[in-house]
Coordinates of C-alpha atoms and ligand atoms in Angstrom, one line a residue:
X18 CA 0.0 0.0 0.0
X19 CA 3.2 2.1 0.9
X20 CA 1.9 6.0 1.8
X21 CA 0.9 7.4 -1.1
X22 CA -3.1 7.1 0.3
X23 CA -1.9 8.4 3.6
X24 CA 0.1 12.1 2.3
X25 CA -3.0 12.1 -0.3
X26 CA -5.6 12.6 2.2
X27 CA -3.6 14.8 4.6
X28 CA -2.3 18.6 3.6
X29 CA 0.7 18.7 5.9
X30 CA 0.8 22.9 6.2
X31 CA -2.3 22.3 8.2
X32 CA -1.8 19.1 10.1
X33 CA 1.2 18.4 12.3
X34 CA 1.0 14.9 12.0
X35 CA 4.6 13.6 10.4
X36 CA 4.8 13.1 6.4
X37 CA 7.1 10.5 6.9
X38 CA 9.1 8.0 4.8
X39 CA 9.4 3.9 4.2
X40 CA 11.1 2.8 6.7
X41 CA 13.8 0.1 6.5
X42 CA 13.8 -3.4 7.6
X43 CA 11.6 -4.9 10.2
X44 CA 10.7 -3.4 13.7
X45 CA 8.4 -4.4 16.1
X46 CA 6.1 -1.2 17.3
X47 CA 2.8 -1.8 18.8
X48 CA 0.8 1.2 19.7
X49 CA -3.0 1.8 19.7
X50 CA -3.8 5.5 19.8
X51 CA -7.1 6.5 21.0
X52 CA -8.6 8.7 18.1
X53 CA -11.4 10.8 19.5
X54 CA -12.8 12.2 16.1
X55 CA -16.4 12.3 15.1
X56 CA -16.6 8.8 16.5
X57 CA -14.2 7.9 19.0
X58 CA -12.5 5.3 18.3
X59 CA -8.7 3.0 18.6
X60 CA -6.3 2.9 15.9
X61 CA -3.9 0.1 16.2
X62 CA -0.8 0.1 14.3
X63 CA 1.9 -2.3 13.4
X64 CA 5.0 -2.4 12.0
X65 CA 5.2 -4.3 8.8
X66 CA 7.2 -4.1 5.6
X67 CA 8.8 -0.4 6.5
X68 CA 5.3 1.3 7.8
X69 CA 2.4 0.9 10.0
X70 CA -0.1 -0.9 9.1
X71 CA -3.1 0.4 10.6
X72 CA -7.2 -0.5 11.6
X73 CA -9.8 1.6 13.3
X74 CA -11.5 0.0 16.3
X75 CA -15.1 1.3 16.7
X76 CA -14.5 0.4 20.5
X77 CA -11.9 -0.6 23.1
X78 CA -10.0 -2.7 22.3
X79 CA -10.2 -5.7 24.2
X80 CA -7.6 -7.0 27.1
X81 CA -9.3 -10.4 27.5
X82 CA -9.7 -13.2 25.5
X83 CA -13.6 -13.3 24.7
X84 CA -14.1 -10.6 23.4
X85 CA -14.3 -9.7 19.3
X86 CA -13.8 -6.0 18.2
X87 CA -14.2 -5.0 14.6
X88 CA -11.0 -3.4 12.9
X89 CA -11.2 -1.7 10.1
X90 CA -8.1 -1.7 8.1
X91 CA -7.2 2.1 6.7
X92 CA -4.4 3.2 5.0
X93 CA -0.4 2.4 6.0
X94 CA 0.9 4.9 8.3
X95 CA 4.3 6.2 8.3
X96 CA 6.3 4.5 11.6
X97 CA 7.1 8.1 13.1
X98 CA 3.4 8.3 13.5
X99 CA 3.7 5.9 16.7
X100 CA 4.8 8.9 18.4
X101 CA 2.4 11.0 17.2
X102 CA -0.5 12.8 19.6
X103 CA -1.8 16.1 19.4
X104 CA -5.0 17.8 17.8
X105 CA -5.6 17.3 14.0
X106 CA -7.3 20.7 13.4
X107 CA -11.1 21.3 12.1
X108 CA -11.4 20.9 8.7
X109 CA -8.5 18.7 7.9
X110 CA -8.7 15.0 8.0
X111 CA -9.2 12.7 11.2
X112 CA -10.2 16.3 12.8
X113 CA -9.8 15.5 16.6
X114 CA -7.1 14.7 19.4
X115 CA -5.4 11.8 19.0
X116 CA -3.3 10.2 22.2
X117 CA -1.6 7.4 22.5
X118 CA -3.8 4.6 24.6
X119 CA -1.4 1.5 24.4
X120 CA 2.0 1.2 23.3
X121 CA 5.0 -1.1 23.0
X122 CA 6.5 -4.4 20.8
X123 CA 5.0 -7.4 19.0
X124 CA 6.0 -10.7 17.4
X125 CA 4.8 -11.9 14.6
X126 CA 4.1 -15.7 15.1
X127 CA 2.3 -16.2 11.6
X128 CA 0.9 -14.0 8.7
X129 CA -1.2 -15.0 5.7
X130 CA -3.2 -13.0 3.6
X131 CA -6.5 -13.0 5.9
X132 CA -5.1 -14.2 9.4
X133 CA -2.4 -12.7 11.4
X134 CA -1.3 -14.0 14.3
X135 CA 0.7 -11.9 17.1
X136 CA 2.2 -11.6 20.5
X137 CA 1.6 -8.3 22.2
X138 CA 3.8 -6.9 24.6
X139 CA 2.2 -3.8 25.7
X140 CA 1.2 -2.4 28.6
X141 CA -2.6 -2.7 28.6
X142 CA -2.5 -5.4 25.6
X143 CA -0.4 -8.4 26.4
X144 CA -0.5 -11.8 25.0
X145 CA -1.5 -13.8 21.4
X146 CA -4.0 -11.7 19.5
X147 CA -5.6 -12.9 16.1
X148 CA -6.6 -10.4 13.2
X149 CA -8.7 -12.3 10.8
X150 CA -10.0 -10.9 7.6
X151 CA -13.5 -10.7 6.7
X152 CA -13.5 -12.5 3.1
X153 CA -12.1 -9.3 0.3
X154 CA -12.6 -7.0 2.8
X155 CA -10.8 -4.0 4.8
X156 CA -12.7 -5.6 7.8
X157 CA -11.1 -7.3 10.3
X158 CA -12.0 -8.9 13.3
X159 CA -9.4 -8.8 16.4
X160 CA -9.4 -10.6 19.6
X161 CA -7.2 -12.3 22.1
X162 CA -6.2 -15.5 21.8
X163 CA -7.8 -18.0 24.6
Ligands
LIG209 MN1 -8.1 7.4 13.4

């Protein structure tokens, strides 16, 4: 997907969020930021192939197995956005503060196409969670692993 979608929907004399570049190799950031826009909701981000890939989550995200939360995968993210909270101003995209909710490393333990599989080390996330693709679709659904 690389960023081209991401700098296309943002004009970056208006927002301070970063511009950013493809990053090299492969990391291991976990961070969900808590997005409170016109709907509130939980972006989590991972780093894959140089950038974040990234879903919105309607509602919190959940911390027990048990529970299934809806991602919807949006556009990559460049990996200095990890870092990233503030206020996107009125008017611009994503208008709203965003802060960060959760944050820290992952391991991949198996991706396919439609099923990832990952071990979170964050601070309120911590353990296996499964993203599994909705058939052709950006939606996901993403829940810790029994
Ligand atoms: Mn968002």
């Amino acid at each position: 997907m690389g960023l081209r979608e991401y700098r296309e929907k943002r004009d970056f004399e208006k927002t301070a969020e970063p511009k950013g570049e493809i990053g090299m190799g492969e990391g291991s950031i976990y961070v969900i930021q808590k997005h409170t826009a016109t709907h509130l909701h939980y972006d989590l981000r991972l780093e894959m192939d140089g950038v974040l890939k990234s879903w919105a989550i309607p509602k919190e995200p959940p911390t027990t197995p048990g529970v299934r939360r809806l991602a919807v995968q949006v556009e990559d993210h460049p990996i200095e956005y990890a870092n990233f909270e503030g206020t996107i101003p009125e008017g611009e995209y994503g208008a709203g503060m965003v802060e960060i909710w959760d944050r820290g490393t992952y391991r991949m333990i198996d991706r396919k196409e439609d099923k990832l599989i990952v071990e979170i080390n964050g601070n309120k996330l911590k353990g296996v969670y499964i993203l599994l693709r909705f058939k052709n679709q950006k939606n996901w659904l993403f829940f810790k692993k029994k």
